């Protein structure tokens, strides 16, 4: 393994609150995402060979120096992209890809809002939508994060502590919410007939939603989980190619990741939970 990606799902798993895997045995090896080189292949493997650089986003027990990766889960990566960039792009990039292209399906000229725009998913999603001709807006917690999002092409980025909300009610075709506790506010930002794309709980579980109120304004809530979009090898390959094209065409740049030695995983988890990180956190064996 060259780099292992840290994700909220690792925190949910560690706490035993992951909605997909309720129980994990203890002790437990965390981690699902990483980039490395193939140093051994099984006898029946035909899709990969020794020395190939591959990444994966859905293989358990990845917080390790060596990981056994099922053939269909290993994804070949472009040689001209830097290792760190690929490690940042992986899981969060494939998430941004299905949020944009399977759920949001926005048309050029539409206005979208991203809550947590300077996070790992947020940064990639924002630049992907901008590259697709969509006007991107968002909110964040600090001036430094605001600058990152503006430099990446967002039209306007509000600070959470500023009184911006009242001026932007019912202005967006789509609102992307990976924070959870912000759901009600995000519904207010939607135009009538708009879609809220709910994809995570970085800030805590969302409140219950009144469907009758939604119905009266023709607003919809869409949800999705990456695992339901990576159903076989060819899905992984097609979706990764579409994602990496944005990087090789230089339409997406990610901020410098924070890298911790694998042995300092506890510090990495604390940083991700604190919300103070900008962009990706990686572990290096
Ligand atoms: N559905 C899927 O398949 C899928 C796949 C991957 C990730 N996810 C989800 O996507 C979300 C983002 O993941 P990530 O890897 O991008 O994490 P991240 O880099 O830490 O970004 C999360 C952002 O959420 C914001 N945030 C955190 N607590 C908040 C609060 N109390 N109020 C408002 N904003 C808050 C922070 O932004 P500010 O400091 O700027 O507010 C932070 O940058 C997570 O919920 C994760 O579970 C879902």
GROMACS .gro file of C-alpha atoms and ligand atoms in nm:
model
  333
    1UNK     CA    1   0.000   0.000   0.000
    2UNK     CA    2   0.125   0.348  -0.086
    3UNK     CA    3  -0.163   0.547   0.067
    4UNK     CA    4  -0.478   0.451   0.256
    5UNK     CA    5  -0.773   0.690   0.248
    6UNK     CA    6  -0.958   0.784   0.564
    7UNK     CA    7  -1.335   0.832   0.540
    8UNK     CA    8  -1.633   0.901   0.763
    9UNK     CA    9  -1.737   0.540   0.709
   10UNK     CA   10  -1.421   0.438   0.904
   11UNK     CA   11  -1.543   0.649   1.196
   12UNK     CA   12  -1.898   0.512   1.172
   13UNK     CA   13  -1.749   0.157   1.168
   14UNK     CA   14  -1.520   0.226   1.462
   15UNK     CA   15  -1.814   0.357   1.664
   16UNK     CA   16  -2.040   0.071   1.554
   17UNK     CA   17  -2.293   0.318   1.410
   18UNK     CA   18  -2.245   0.244   1.039
   19UNK     CA   19  -2.588   0.208   0.879
   20UNK     CA   20  -2.457  -0.060   0.640
   21UNK     CA   21  -2.264  -0.282   0.886
   22UNK     CA   22  -2.423  -0.270   1.228
   23UNK     CA   23  -2.181  -0.506   1.400
   24UNK     CA   24  -1.808  -0.539   1.364
   25UNK     CA   25  -1.594  -0.782   1.559
   26UNK     CA   26  -1.335  -0.652   1.802
   27UNK     CA   27  -1.044  -0.606   1.752
   28UNK     CA   28  -1.123  -0.479   1.406
   29UNK     CA   29  -0.902  -0.366   1.117
   30UNK     CA   30  -1.058  -0.051   0.972
   31UNK     CA   31  -1.011   0.093   0.621
   32UNK     CA   32  -1.171   0.031   0.282
   33UNK     CA   33  -0.984   0.255   0.040
   34UNK     CA   34  -0.628   0.282  -0.086
   35UNK     CA   35  -0.368   0.290  -0.357
   36UNK     CA   36  -0.083   0.044  -0.401
   37UNK     CA   37   0.113  -0.184  -0.627
   38UNK     CA   38   0.030  -0.545  -0.710
   39UNK     CA   39   0.308  -0.759  -0.557
   40UNK     CA   40   0.140  -1.100  -0.593
   41UNK     CA   41  -0.147  -1.236  -0.804
   42UNK     CA   42  -0.377  -1.532  -0.745
   43UNK     CA   43  -0.367  -1.824  -0.989
   44UNK     CA   44  -0.707  -1.745  -1.145
   45UNK     CA   45  -0.649  -1.371  -1.182
   46UNK     CA   46  -0.665  -1.249  -1.542
   47UNK     CA   47  -0.742  -0.877  -1.513
   48UNK     CA   48  -0.427  -0.765  -1.330
   49UNK     CA   49  -0.054  -0.831  -1.328
   50UNK     CA   50   0.253  -0.791  -1.108
   51UNK     CA   51   0.381  -0.435  -1.077
   52UNK     CA   52   0.052  -0.272  -1.179
   53UNK     CA   53  -0.059   0.040  -0.988
   54UNK     CA   54  -0.416  -0.006  -0.866
   55UNK     CA   55  -0.659   0.159  -0.631
   56UNK     CA   56  -0.971   0.031  -0.459
   57UNK     CA   57  -1.255   0.185  -0.261
   58UNK     CA   58  -1.446  -0.118  -0.136
   59UNK     CA   59  -1.208  -0.371   0.018
   60UNK     CA   60  -1.213  -0.432   0.394
   61UNK     CA   61  -0.913  -0.436   0.632
   62UNK     CA   62  -0.719  -0.176   0.432
   63UNK     CA   63  -0.539  -0.018   0.731
   64UNK     CA   64  -0.240  -0.241   0.659
   65UNK     CA   65   0.084  -0.263   0.464
   66UNK     CA   66  -0.045  -0.553   0.250
   67UNK     CA   67  -0.408  -0.595   0.150
   68UNK     CA   68  -0.574  -0.891  -0.026
   69UNK     CA   69  -0.784  -0.726  -0.297
   70UNK     CA   70  -1.044  -0.927  -0.494
   71UNK     CA   71  -0.963  -0.904  -0.865
   72UNK     CA   72  -1.287  -0.722  -0.956
   73UNK     CA   73  -1.230  -0.455  -0.690
   74UNK     CA   74  -0.883  -0.348  -0.810
   75UNK     CA   75  -0.900  -0.052  -1.047
   76UNK     CA   76  -0.611   0.030  -1.279
   77UNK     CA   77  -0.511   0.398  -1.262
   78UNK     CA   78  -0.366   0.640  -1.518
   79UNK     CA   79   0.015   0.649  -1.499
   80UNK     CA   80   0.032   1.024  -1.556
   81UNK     CA   81  -0.152   1.109  -1.233
   82UNK     CA   82   0.039   1.161  -0.907
   83UNK     CA   83  -0.011   0.890  -0.641
   84UNK     CA   84  -0.135   1.136  -0.381
   85UNK     CA   85  -0.388   1.285  -0.624
   86UNK     CA   86  -0.526   0.939  -0.706
   87UNK     CA   87  -0.546   0.853  -0.337
   88UNK     CA   88  -0.745   1.175  -0.279
   89UNK     CA   89  -0.967   1.120  -0.581
   90UNK     CA   90  -1.075   0.760  -0.510
   91UNK     CA   91  -1.376   0.707  -0.285
   92UNK     CA   92  -1.475   1.072  -0.250
   93UNK     CA   93  -1.437   1.124  -0.625
   94UNK     CA   94  -1.651   0.823  -0.715
   95UNK     CA   95  -1.906   0.950  -0.464
   96UNK     CA   96  -1.906   1.296  -0.626
   97UNK     CA   97  -1.945   1.123  -0.964
   98UNK     CA   98  -2.265   0.935  -0.877
   99UNK     CA   99  -2.405   1.232  -0.683
  100UNK     CA  100  -2.357   1.454  -0.989
  101UNK     CA  101  -2.433   1.215  -1.274
  102UNK     CA  102  -2.681   0.960  -1.133
  103UNK     CA  103  -2.869   1.164  -0.871
  104UNK     CA  104  -2.841   1.540  -0.936
  105UNK     CA  105  -2.832   1.517  -1.318
  106UNK     CA  106  -2.812   1.895  -1.341
  107UNK     CA  107  -2.819   2.083  -1.668
  108UNK     CA  108  -2.574   2.360  -1.761
  109UNK     CA  109  -2.686   2.695  -1.621
  110UNK     CA  110  -2.872   2.545  -1.322
  111UNK     CA  111  -2.787   2.661  -0.970
  112UNK     CA  112  -2.677   2.408  -0.707
  113UNK     CA  113  -2.577   2.443  -0.344
  114UNK     CA  114  -2.327   2.218  -0.159
  115UNK     CA  115  -2.324   2.198   0.219
  116UNK     CA  116  -1.962   2.120   0.325
  117UNK     CA  117  -1.828   2.244  -0.008
  118UNK     CA  118  -1.463   2.239   0.103
  119UNK     CA  119  -1.469   1.883   0.238
  120UNK     CA  120  -1.328   1.588   0.045
  121UNK     CA  121  -1.648   1.503  -0.146
  122UNK     CA  122  -1.745   1.871  -0.159
  123UNK     CA  123  -1.427   1.988  -0.334
  124UNK     CA  124  -1.449   1.727  -0.608
  125UNK     CA  125  -1.826   1.761  -0.652
  126UNK     CA  126  -1.802   2.139  -0.675
  127UNK     CA  127  -1.535   2.134  -0.947
  128UNK     CA  128  -1.705   1.849  -1.137
  129UNK     CA  129  -2.033   2.043  -1.152
  130UNK     CA  130  -1.854   2.366  -1.246
  131UNK     CA  131  -1.674   2.179  -1.528
  132UNK     CA  132  -2.017   2.050  -1.641
  133UNK     CA  133  -2.139   2.412  -1.676
  134UNK     CA  134  -2.342   2.431  -1.353
  135UNK     CA  135  -2.335   2.729  -1.114
  136UNK     CA  136  -2.209   2.613  -0.776
  137UNK     CA  137  -2.269   2.780  -0.438
  138UNK     CA  138  -2.191   2.657  -0.088
  139UNK     CA  139  -2.138   2.722   0.280
  140UNK     CA  140  -1.838   2.647   0.497
  141UNK     CA  141  -1.702   2.718   0.844
  142UNK     CA  142  -1.378   2.916   0.801
  143UNK     CA  143  -1.230   3.183   0.577
  144UNK     CA  144  -0.948   2.946   0.473
  145UNK     CA  145  -1.202   2.684   0.357
  146UNK     CA  146  -1.405   2.958   0.187
  147UNK     CA  147  -1.098   3.061  -0.013
  148UNK     CA  148  -1.033   2.701  -0.124
  149UNK     CA  149  -1.390   2.668  -0.256
  150UNK     CA  150  -1.382   3.006  -0.435
  151UNK     CA  151  -1.043   2.927  -0.593
  152UNK     CA  152  -1.197   2.603  -0.720
  153UNK     CA  153  -1.463   2.794  -0.915
  154UNK     CA  154  -1.765   2.830  -0.686
  155UNK     CA  155  -1.978   3.140  -0.766
  156UNK     CA  156  -2.028   3.231  -0.398
  157UNK     CA  157  -1.935   3.063  -0.070
  158UNK     CA  158  -2.098   3.175   0.255
  159UNK     CA  159  -1.957   3.150   0.606
  160UNK     CA  160  -2.177   2.952   0.845
  161UNK     CA  161  -2.165   3.236   1.099
  162UNK     CA  162  -2.284   3.501   0.849
  163UNK     CA  163  -2.658   3.581   0.808
  164UNK     CA  164  -2.678   3.466   0.444
  165UNK     CA  165  -2.970   3.221   0.454
  166UNK     CA  166  -3.270   3.457   0.428
  167UNK     CA  167  -3.144   3.605   0.099
  168UNK     CA  168  -3.107   3.264  -0.069
  169UNK     CA  169  -3.431   3.082   0.014
  170UNK     CA  170  -3.588   2.888  -0.277
  171UNK     CA  171  -3.305   2.977  -0.518
  172UNK     CA  172  -3.149   2.636  -0.598
  173UNK     CA  173  -3.242   2.354  -0.836
  174UNK     CA  174  -3.044   2.102  -0.632
  175UNK     CA  175  -2.894   2.108  -0.283
  176UNK     CA  176  -2.631   1.848  -0.189
  177UNK     CA  177  -2.626   1.766   0.184
  178UNK     CA  178  -2.362   1.536   0.337
  179UNK     CA  179  -2.387   1.700   0.679
  180UNK     CA  180  -2.726   1.563   0.792
  181UNK     CA  181  -2.828   1.798   1.074
  182UNK     CA  182  -2.861   2.074   0.814
  183UNK     CA  183  -3.141   1.899   0.622
  184UNK     CA  184  -3.431   2.135   0.713
  185UNK     CA  185  -3.234   2.445   0.623
  186UNK     CA  186  -3.127   2.286   0.295
  187UNK     CA  187  -3.487   2.206   0.201
  188UNK     CA  188  -3.567   2.578   0.245
  189UNK     CA  189  -3.295   2.663  -0.008
  190UNK     CA  190  -3.466   2.456  -0.278
  191UNK     CA  191  -3.685   2.603  -0.549
  192UNK     CA  192  -4.025   2.440  -0.590
  193UNK     CA  193  -3.968   2.117  -0.793
  194UNK     CA  194  -3.606   2.111  -0.671
  195UNK     CA  195  -3.416   1.803  -0.546
  196UNK     CA  196  -3.232   1.762  -0.221
  197UNK     CA  197  -2.955   1.503  -0.256
  198UNK     CA  198  -2.887   1.362   0.091
  199UNK     CA  199  -2.568   1.155   0.112
  200UNK     CA  200  -2.421   1.157   0.464
  201UNK     CA  201  -2.423   1.260   0.828
  202UNK     CA  202  -2.086   1.434   0.886
  203UNK     CA  203  -2.255   1.663   1.139
  204UNK     CA  204  -2.507   1.415   1.285
  205UNK     CA  205  -2.828   1.233   1.189
  206UNK     CA  206  -3.088   1.437   0.995
  207UNK     CA  207  -3.422   1.532   1.155
  208UNK     CA  208  -3.743   1.362   1.038
  209UNK     CA  209  -3.895   1.526   0.734
  210UNK     CA  210  -4.265   1.607   0.683
  211UNK     CA  211  -4.353   1.457   0.344
  212UNK     CA  212  -4.677   1.656   0.319
  213UNK     CA  213  -4.483   1.985   0.341
  214UNK     CA  214  -4.248   1.857   0.071
  215UNK     CA  215  -4.544   1.753  -0.144
  216UNK     CA  216  -4.706   2.096  -0.116
  217UNK     CA  217  -4.391   2.251  -0.268
  218UNK     CA  218  -4.309   1.968  -0.513
  219UNK     CA  219  -3.968   1.923  -0.350
  220UNK     CA  220  -3.802   1.579  -0.356
  221UNK     CA  221  -3.533   1.405  -0.154
  222UNK     CA  222  -3.293   1.171  -0.331
  223UNK     CA  223  -3.045   0.950  -0.149
  224UNK     CA  224  -2.771   0.715  -0.254
  225UNK     CA  225  -2.480   0.508  -0.137
  226UNK     CA  226  -2.168   0.445  -0.342
  227UNK     CA  227  -2.181   0.069  -0.278
  228UNK     CA  228  -2.505   0.049  -0.477
  229UNK     CA  229  -2.333   0.206  -0.777
  230UNK     CA  230  -2.014  -0.006  -0.773
  231UNK     CA  231  -2.188  -0.333  -0.839
  232UNK     CA  232  -1.932  -0.500  -1.066
  233UNK     CA  233  -1.584  -0.462  -1.221
  234UNK     CA  234  -1.711  -0.282  -1.532
  235UNK     CA  235  -1.907  -0.026  -1.326
  236UNK     CA  236  -1.590   0.044  -1.127
  237UNK     CA  237  -1.384   0.086  -1.445
  238UNK     CA  238  -1.636   0.304  -1.634
  239UNK     CA  239  -1.701   0.531  -1.338
  240UNK     CA  240  -1.328   0.567  -1.253
  241UNK     CA  241  -1.245   0.655  -1.615
  242UNK     CA  242  -1.510   0.927  -1.617
  243UNK     CA  243  -1.371   1.056  -1.284
  244UNK     CA  244  -1.003   1.049  -1.381
  245UNK     CA  245  -1.075   1.232  -1.707
  246UNK     CA  246  -1.164   1.541  -1.501
  247UNK     CA  247  -0.821   1.517  -1.332
  248UNK     CA  248  -0.615   1.450  -1.645
  249UNK     CA  249  -0.798   1.738  -1.820
  250UNK     CA  250  -0.704   1.952  -1.515
  251UNK     CA  251  -1.067   2.040  -1.450
  252UNK     CA  252  -1.037   1.919  -1.090
  253UNK     CA  253  -0.756   1.998  -0.848
  254UNK     CA  254  -0.767   1.892  -0.486
  255UNK     CA  255  -0.606   2.074  -0.194
  256UNK     CA  256  -0.292   1.919  -0.043
  257UNK     CA  257  -0.401   1.620   0.171
  258UNK     CA  258  -0.300   1.575   0.534
  259UNK     CA  259  -0.086   1.260   0.558
  260UNK     CA  260  -0.037   1.067   0.885
  261UNK     CA  261   0.186   0.762   0.935
  262UNK     CA  262  -0.043   0.457   0.964
  263UNK     CA  263   0.069   0.410   1.326
  264UNK     CA  264  -0.081   0.754   1.409
  265UNK     CA  265  -0.428   0.656   1.286
  266UNK     CA  266  -0.581   0.781   1.611
  267UNK     CA  267  -0.467   1.138   1.531
  268UNK     CA  268  -0.607   1.107   1.180
  269UNK     CA  269  -0.948   0.994   1.313
  270UNK     CA  270  -0.949   1.282   1.564
  271UNK     CA  271  -0.876   1.536   1.289
  272UNK     CA  272  -1.153   1.404   1.062
  273UNK     CA  273  -1.402   1.407   1.350
  274UNK     CA  274  -1.303   1.762   1.449
  275UNK     CA  275  -1.415   1.903   1.114
  276UNK     CA  276  -1.098   2.116   1.098
  277UNK     CA  277  -0.943   1.931   0.803
  278UNK     CA  278  -0.950   2.080   0.456
  279UNK     CA  279  -0.986   1.801   0.200
  280UNK     CA  280  -0.852   1.447   0.223
  281UNK     CA  281  -0.678   1.270   0.511
  282UNK     CA  282  -0.441   0.988   0.409
  283UNK     CA  283  -0.254   0.722   0.607
  284UNK     CA  284   0.088   0.606   0.494
  285UNK     CA  285   0.222   0.264   0.596
  286LIG     N1  286  -2.332   0.823   0.024
  286LIG     C1  287  -2.210   0.779   0.001
  286LIG     O1  288  -2.190   0.683  -0.072
  286LIG     C2  289  -2.094   0.849   0.064
  286LIG     C3  290  -1.963   0.819   0.026
  286LIG     C4  291  -1.857   0.892   0.084
  286LIG     C5  292  -1.886   0.990   0.180
  286LIG     N2  293  -2.014   1.011   0.216
  286LIG     C6  294  -2.050   1.113   0.316
  286LIG     O2  295  -2.012   1.240   0.266
  286LIG     C7  296  -1.997   1.329   0.376
  286LIG     C8  297  -1.869   1.409   0.356
  286LIG     O3  298  -1.759   1.321   0.360
  286LIG     P1  299  -1.612   1.375   0.334
  286LIG     O4  300  -1.528   1.256   0.322
  286LIG     O5  301  -1.615   1.476   0.227
  286LIG     O6  302  -1.581   1.446   0.474
  286LIG     P2  303  -1.505   1.583   0.505
  286LIG     O7  304  -1.394   1.604   0.411
  286LIG     O8  305  -1.474   1.587   0.650
  286LIG     O9  306  -1.619   1.691   0.476
  286LIG     C9  307  -1.733   1.702   0.559
  286LIG    C10  308  -1.770   1.847   0.572
  286LIG    O10  309  -1.888   1.857   0.651
  286LIG    C11  310  -1.890   1.982   0.716
  286LIG     N3  311  -1.943   1.966   0.852
  286LIG    C12  312  -1.901   1.881   0.948
  286LIG     N4  313  -1.974   1.898   1.060
  286LIG    C13  314  -2.063   1.996   1.033
  286LIG    C14  315  -2.165   2.059   1.108
  286LIG     N5  316  -2.191   2.024   1.237
  286LIG     N6  317  -2.239   2.155   1.048
  286LIG    C15  318  -2.215   2.190   0.921
  286LIG     N7  319  -2.116   2.137   0.846
  286LIG    C16  320  -2.042   2.040   0.901
  286LIG    C17  321  -1.745   2.031   0.721
  286LIG    O11  322  -1.737   2.147   0.642
  286LIG     P3  323  -1.728   2.293   0.701
  286LIG    O12  324  -1.623   2.294   0.809
  286LIG    O13  325  -1.693   2.372   0.585
  286LIG    O14  326  -1.865   2.324   0.748
  286LIG    C18  327  -1.664   1.924   0.648
  286LIG    O15  328  -1.572   1.982   0.557
  286LIG    C19  329  -1.997   1.242   0.502
  286LIG    O16  330  -2.125   1.252   0.561
  286LIG    C20  331  -1.977   1.101   0.448
  286LIG    O17  332  -2.034   1.002   0.531
  286LIG    C21  333  -2.117   0.945   0.159
   0.00000   0.00000   0.00000
